[in-house]
PDB file of C-alpha atoms in Angstrom:
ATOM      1  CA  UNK Z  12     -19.914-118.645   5.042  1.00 54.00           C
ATOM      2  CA  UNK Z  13     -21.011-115.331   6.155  1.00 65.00           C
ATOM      3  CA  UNK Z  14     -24.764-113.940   4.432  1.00 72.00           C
ATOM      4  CA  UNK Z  15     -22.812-110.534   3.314  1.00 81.00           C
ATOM      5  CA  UNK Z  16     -19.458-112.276   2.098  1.00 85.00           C
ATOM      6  CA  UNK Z  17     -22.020-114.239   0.103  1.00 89.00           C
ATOM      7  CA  UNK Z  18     -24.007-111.766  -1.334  1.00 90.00           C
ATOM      8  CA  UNK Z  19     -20.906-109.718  -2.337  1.00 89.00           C
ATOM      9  CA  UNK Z  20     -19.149-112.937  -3.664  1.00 93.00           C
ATOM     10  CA  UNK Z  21     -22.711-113.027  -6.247  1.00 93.00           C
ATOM     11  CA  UNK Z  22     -22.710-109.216  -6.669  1.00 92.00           C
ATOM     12  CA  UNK Z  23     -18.911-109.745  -8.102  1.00 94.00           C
ATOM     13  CA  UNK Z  24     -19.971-113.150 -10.692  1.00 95.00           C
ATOM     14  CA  UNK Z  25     -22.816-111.368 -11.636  1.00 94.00           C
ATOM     15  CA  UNK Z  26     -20.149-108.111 -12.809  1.00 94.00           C
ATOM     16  CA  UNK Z  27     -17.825-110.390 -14.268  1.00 96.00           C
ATOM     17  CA  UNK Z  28     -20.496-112.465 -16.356  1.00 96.00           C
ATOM     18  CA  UNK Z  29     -21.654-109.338 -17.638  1.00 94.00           C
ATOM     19  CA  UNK Z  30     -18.033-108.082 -19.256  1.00 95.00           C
ATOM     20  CA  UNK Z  31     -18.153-112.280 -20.669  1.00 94.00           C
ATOM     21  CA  UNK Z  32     -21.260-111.218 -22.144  1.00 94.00           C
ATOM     22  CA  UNK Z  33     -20.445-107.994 -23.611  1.00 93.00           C
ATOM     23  CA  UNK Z  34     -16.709-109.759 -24.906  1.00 94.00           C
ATOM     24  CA  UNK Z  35     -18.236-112.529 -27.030  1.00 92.00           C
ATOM     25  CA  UNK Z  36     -17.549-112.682 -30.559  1.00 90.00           C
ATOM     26  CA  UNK Z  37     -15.286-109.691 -30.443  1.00 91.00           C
ATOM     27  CA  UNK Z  38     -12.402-109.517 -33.297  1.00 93.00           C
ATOM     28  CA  UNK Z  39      -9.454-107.938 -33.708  1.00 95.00           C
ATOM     29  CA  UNK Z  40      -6.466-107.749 -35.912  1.00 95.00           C
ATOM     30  CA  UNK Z  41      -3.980-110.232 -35.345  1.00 95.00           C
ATOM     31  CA  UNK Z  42      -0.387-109.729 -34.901  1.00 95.00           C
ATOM     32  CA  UNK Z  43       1.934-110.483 -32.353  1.00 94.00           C
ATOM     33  CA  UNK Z  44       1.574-107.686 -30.235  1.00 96.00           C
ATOM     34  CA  UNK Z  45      -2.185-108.082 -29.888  1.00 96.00           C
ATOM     35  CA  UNK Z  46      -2.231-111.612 -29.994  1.00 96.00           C
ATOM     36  CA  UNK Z  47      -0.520-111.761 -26.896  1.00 96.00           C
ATOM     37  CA  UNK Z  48      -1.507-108.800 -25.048  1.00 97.00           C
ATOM     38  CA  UNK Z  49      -5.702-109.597 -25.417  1.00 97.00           C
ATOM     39  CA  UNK Z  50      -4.649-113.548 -24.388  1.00 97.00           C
ATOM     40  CA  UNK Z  51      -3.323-112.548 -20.771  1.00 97.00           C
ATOM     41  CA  UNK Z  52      -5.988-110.307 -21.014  1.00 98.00           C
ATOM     42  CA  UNK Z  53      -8.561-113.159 -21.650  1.00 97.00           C
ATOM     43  CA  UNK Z  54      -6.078-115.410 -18.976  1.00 98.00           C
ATOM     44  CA  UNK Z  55      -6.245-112.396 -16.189  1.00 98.00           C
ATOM     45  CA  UNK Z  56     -10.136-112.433 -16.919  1.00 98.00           C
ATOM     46  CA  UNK Z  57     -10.262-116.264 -16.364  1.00 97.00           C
ATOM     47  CA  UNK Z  58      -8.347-116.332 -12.742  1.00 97.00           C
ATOM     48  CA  UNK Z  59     -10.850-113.695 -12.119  1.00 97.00           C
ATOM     49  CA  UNK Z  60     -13.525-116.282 -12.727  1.00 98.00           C
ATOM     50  CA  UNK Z  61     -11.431-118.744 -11.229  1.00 98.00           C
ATOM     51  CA  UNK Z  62     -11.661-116.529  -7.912  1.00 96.00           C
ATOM     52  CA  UNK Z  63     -14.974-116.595  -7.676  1.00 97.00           C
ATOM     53  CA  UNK Z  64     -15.602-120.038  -8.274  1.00 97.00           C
ATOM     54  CA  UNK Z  65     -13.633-120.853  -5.817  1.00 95.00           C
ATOM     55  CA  UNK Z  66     -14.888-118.377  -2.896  1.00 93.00           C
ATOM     56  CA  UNK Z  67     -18.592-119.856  -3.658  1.00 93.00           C
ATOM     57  CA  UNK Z  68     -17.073-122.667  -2.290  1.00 92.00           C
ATOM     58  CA  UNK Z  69     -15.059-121.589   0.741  1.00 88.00           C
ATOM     59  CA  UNK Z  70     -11.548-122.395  -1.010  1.00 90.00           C
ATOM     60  CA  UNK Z  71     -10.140-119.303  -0.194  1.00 88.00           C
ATOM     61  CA  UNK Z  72      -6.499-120.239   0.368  1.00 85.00           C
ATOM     62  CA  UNK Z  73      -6.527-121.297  -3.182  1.00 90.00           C
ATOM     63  CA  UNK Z  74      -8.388-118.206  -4.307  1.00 91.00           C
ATOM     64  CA  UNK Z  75      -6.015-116.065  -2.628  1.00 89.00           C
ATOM     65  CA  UNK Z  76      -3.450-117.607  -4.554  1.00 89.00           C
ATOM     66  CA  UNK Z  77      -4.674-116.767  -7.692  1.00 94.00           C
ATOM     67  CA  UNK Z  78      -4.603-112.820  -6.576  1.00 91.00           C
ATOM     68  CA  UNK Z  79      -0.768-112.435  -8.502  1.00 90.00           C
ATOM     69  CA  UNK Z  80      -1.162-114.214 -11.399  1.00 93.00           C
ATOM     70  CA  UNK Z  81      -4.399-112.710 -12.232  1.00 95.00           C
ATOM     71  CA  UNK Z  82      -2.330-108.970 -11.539  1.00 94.00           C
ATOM     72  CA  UNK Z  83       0.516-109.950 -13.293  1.00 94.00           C
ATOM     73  CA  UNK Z  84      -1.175-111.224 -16.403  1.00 96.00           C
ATOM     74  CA  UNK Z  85      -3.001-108.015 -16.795  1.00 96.00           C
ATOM     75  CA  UNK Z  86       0.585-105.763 -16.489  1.00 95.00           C
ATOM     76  CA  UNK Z  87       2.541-108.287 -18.725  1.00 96.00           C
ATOM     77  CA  UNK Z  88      -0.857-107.772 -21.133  1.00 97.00           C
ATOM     78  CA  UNK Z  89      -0.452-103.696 -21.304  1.00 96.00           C
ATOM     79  CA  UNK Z  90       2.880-103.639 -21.077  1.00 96.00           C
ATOM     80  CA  UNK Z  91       3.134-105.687 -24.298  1.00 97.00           C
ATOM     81  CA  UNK Z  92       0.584-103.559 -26.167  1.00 96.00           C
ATOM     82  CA  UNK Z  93       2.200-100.542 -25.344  1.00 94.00           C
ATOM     83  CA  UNK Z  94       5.572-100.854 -24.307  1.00 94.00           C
ATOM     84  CA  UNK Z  95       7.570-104.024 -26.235  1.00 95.00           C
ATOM     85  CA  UNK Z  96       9.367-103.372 -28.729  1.00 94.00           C
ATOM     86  CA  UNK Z  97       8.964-105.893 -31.608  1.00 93.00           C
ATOM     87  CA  UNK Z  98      12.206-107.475 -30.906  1.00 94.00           C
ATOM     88  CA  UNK Z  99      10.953-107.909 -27.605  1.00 94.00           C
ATOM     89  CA  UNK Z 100       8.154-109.411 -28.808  1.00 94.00           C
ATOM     90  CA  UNK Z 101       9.853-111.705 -30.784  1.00 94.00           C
ATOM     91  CA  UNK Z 102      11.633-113.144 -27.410  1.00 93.00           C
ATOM     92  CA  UNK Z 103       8.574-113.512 -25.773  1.00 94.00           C
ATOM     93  CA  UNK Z 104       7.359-115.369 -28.611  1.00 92.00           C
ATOM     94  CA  UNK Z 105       9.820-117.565 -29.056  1.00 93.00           C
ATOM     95  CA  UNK Z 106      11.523-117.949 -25.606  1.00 92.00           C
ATOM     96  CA  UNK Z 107       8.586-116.309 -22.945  1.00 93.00           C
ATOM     97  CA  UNK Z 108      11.135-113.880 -22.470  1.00 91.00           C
ATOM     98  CA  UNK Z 109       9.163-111.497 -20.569  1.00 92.00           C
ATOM     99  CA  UNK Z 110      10.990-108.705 -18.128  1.00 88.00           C
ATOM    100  CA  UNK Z 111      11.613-110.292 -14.721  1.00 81.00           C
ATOM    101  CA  UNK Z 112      10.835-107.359 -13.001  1.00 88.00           C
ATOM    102  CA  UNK Z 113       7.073-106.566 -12.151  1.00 88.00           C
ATOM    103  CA  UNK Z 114       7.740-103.223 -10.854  1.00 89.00           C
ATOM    104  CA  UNK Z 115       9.911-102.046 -14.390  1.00 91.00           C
ATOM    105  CA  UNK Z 116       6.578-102.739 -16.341  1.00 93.00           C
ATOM    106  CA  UNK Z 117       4.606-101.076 -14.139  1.00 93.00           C
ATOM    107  CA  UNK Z 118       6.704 -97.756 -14.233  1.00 91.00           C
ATOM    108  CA  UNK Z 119       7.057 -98.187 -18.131  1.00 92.00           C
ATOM    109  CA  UNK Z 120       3.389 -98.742 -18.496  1.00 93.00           C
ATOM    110  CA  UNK Z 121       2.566 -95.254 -16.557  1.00 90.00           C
ATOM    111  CA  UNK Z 122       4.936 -93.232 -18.215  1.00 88.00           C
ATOM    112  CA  UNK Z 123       4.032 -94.492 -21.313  1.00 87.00           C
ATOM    113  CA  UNK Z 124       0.042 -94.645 -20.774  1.00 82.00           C
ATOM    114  CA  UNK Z 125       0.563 -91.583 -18.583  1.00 73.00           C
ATOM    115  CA  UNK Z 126      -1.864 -93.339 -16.102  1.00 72.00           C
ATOM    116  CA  UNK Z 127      -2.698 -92.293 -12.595  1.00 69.00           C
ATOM    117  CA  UNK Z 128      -0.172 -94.340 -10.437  1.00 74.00           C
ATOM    118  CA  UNK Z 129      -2.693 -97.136  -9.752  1.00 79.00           C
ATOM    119  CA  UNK Z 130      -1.044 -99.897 -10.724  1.00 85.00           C
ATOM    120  CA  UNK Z 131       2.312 -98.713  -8.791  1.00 85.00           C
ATOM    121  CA  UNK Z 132      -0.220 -98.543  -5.680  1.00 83.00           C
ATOM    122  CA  UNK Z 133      -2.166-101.760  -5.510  1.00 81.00           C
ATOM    123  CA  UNK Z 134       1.636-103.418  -6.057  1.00 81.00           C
ATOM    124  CA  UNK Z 135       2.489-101.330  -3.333  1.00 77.00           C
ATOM    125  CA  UNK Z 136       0.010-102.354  -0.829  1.00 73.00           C
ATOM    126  CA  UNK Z 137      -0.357-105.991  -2.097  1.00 74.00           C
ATOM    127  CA  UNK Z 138       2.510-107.593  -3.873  1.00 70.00           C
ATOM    128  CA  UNK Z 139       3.974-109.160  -0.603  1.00 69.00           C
ATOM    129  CA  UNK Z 140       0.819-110.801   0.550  1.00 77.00           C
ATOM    130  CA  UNK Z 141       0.335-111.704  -3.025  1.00 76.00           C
ATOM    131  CA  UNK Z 142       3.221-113.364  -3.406  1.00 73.00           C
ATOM    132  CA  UNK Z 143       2.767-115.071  -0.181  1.00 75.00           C
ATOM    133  CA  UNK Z 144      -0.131-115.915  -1.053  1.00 77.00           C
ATOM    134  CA  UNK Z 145       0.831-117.914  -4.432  1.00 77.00           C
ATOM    135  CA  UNK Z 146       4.038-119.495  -3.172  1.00 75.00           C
ATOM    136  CA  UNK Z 147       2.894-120.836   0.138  1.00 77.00           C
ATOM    137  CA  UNK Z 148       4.178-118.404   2.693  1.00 79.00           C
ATOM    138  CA  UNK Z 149       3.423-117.265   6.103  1.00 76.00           C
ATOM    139  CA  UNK Z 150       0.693-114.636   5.123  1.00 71.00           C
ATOM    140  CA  UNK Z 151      -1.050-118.050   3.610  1.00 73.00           C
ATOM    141  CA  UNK Z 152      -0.178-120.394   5.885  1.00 77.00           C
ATOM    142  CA  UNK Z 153      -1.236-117.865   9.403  1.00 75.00           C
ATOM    143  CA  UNK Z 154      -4.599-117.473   7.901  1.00 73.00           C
ATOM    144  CA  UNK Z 155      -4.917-121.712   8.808  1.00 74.00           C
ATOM    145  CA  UNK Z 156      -4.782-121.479  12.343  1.00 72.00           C
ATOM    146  CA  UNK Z 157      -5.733-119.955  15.550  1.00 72.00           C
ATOM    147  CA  UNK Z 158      -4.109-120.751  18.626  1.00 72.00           C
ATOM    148  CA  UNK Z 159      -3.727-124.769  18.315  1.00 75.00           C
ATOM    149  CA  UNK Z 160      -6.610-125.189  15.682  1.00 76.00           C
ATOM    150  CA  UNK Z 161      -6.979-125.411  12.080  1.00 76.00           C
ATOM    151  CA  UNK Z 162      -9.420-122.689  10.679  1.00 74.00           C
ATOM    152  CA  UNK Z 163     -11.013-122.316   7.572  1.00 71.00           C
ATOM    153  CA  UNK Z 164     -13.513-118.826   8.402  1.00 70.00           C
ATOM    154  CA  UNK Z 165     -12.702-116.406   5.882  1.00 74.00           C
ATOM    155  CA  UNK Z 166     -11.865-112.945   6.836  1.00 77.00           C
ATOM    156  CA  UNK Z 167     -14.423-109.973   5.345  1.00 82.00           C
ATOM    157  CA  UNK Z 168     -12.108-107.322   5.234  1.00 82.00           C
ATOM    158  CA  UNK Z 169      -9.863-110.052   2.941  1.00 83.00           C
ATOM    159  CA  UNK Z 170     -12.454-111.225   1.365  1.00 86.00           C
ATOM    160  CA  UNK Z 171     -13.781-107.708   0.612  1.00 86.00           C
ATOM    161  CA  UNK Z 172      -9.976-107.081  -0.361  1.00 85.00           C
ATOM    162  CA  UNK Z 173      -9.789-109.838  -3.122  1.00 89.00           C
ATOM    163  CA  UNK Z 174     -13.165-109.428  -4.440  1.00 91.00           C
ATOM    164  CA  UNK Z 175     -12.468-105.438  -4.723  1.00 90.00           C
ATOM    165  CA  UNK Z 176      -9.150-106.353  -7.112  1.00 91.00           C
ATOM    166  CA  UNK Z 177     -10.808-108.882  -8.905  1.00 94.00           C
ATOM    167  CA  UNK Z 178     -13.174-106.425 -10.419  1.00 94.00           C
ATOM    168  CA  UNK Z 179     -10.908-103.517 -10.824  1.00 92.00           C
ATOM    169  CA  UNK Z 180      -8.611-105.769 -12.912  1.00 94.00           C
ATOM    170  CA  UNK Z 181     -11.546-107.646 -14.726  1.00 96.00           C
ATOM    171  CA  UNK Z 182     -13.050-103.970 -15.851  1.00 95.00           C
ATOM    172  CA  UNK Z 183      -9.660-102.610 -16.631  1.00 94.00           C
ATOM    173  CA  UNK Z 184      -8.788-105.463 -18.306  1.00 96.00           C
ATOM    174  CA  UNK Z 185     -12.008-105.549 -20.257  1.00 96.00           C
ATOM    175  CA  UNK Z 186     -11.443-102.034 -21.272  1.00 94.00           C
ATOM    176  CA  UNK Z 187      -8.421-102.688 -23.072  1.00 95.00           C
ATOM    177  CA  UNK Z 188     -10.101-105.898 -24.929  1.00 96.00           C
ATOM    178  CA  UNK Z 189     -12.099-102.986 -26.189  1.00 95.00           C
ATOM    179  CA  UNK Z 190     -10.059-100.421 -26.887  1.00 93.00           C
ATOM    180  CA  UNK Z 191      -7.374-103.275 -29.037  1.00 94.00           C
ATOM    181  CA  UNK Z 192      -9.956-104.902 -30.324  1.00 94.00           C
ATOM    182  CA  UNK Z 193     -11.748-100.897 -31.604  1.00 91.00           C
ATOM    183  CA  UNK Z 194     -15.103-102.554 -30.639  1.00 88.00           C
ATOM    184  CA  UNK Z 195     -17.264 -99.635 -31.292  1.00 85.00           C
ATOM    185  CA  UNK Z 196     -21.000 -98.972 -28.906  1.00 86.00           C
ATOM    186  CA  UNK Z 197     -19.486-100.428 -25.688  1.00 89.00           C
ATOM    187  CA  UNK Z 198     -18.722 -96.280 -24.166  1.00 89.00           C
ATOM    188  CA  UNK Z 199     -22.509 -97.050 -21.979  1.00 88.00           C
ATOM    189  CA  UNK Z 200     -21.796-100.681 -21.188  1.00 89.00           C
ATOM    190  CA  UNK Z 201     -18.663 -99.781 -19.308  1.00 90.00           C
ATOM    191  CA  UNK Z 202     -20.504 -97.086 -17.893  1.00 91.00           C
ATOM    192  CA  UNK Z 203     -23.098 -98.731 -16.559  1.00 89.00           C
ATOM    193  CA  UNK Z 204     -20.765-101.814 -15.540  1.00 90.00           C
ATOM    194  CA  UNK Z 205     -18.021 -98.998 -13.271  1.00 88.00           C
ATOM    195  CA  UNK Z 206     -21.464 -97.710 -11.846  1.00 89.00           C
ATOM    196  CA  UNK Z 207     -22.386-101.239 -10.664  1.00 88.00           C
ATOM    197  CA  UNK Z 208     -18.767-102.055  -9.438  1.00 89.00           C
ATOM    198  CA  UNK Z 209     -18.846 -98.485  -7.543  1.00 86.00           C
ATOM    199  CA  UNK Z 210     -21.673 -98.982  -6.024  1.00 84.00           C
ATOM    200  CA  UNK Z 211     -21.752-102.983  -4.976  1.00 78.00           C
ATOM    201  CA  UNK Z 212     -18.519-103.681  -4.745  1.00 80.00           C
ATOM    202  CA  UNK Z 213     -15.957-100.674  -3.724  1.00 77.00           C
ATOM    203  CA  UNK Z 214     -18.596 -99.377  -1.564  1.00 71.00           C
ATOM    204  CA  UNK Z 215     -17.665-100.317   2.285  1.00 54.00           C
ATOM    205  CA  UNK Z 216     -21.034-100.318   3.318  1.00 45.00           C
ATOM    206  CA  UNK Z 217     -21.762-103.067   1.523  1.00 42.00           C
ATOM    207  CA  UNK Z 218     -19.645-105.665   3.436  1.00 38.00           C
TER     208      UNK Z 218
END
C-alpha cells in the first residue's frame, strides 16, 4: 500500500476513535423515535469503523461496499428524528417499513432541517458508484483488472474519496448523537475534531 494512503487511512482511525471516545456512556431518553434514529446512528458509525479496518488491510473492494450502507443509515437515522411521523414509526417498528426512496428522505430532511443541500450533493455525485459498489457491479468489478490481469492497487483519488465520506458522515453523525442525546460541554470537542478533519483529511494536499 502506498506511504500517503497509509498515513491518511491512520489520520482517519485516529478521528473516528476520538468521536468513540467522546460518545461513551452517553444517555438519552428513550422512545421510539430516538431509539431508532441514535442506533443507525451508532450502525452508520460502525461501517465507518468497518471501513477502516478494512483499508488497513488492503480489502478495499469490500470497503467500498460498505460506502451506501454507512450513507444510508445516517439519512434513514435523521430522517426518523425529524421527519416520521409516529405512525410511521410504528411501521418501521413493527414491519422495517422505512421509505423506499433514498432521494424522498433526503429532500424531506433539508426542507425540514433547512440544511445546506449536502446530502442531495454527495447522493448526487456518489449514489451510482455506491450502489455499484455494494451490489457487485461494473464500477466494482473494473476496479479488478487491467488489461488481462487481476489487480488489487488501490486508487488515491478513491481512496482519498471514501476516507473523505467516512469522516463527514462519522462527524455529522456524531453531532446528532449529541444534539438527541442534549449531551452538554461537547461545543469544543467538535470543534477541535472539524479542525482536525479539515485539515488532515479534506485537505488535498495531504494525499
Amino acid at each position: 500500500m502506498f506511504g500517503d494512503i497509509k498515513m491518511k487511512i491512520i489520520q482517519t482511525r485516529k478521528i473516528l476513535a476520538q468521536i468513540d471516545k467522546e460518545l461513551e456512556g452517553i444517555e438519552y431518553i428513550s422512545d421510539d423515535r430516538n431509539d431508532i434514529s441514535l442506533s443507525l446512528l451508532d450502525i452508520s458509525i460502525d461501517h465507518a469503523k468497518a471501513i477502516i479496518v478494512l483499508s488497513e488491510n488492503g480489502i478495499f473492494s469490500s470497503a467500498y461496499a460498505l460506502a451506501r450502507p454507512m450513507f444510508e443509515c445516517f439519512v434513514r437515522a435523521v430522517w426518523v428524528q425529524y421527519c416520521s411521523s409516529k405512525e410511521k414509526l410504528e411501521q418501521i417498528r413493527e414491519n422495517d417499513d422505512f421509505p423506499r426512496q433514498l432521494g424522498v428522505m433526503i429532500e424531506a430532511i433539508e426542507k425540514q432541517t433547512e440544511w445546506p443541500k449536502g446530502l442531495s450533493s454527495m447522493k448526487k455525485l456518489l449514489l451510482n458508484n455506491m450502489h455499484s459498489y455494494t451490489h457487485g457491479g461494473i464500477q466494482l468489478a473494473a476496479r479488478r483488472f487491467a488489461g488481462n490481469n487481476l489487480v488489487h492497487l488501490p486508487n488515491k483519488d478513491e481512496v482519498n474519496a471514501l476516507l473523505r465520506m467516512v469522516s463527514i458522515i462519522s462527524f455529522l453523525a456524531f453531532t446528532e448523537i449529541i444534539k438527541i442525546s442534549g449531551t452538554p460541554n461537547k461545543d469544543h470537542f467538535t470543534e477541535v475534531i472539524y479542525k482536525e478533519i479539515e485539515e488532515k483529511i479534506l485537505n488535498n494536499n495531504n494525499l
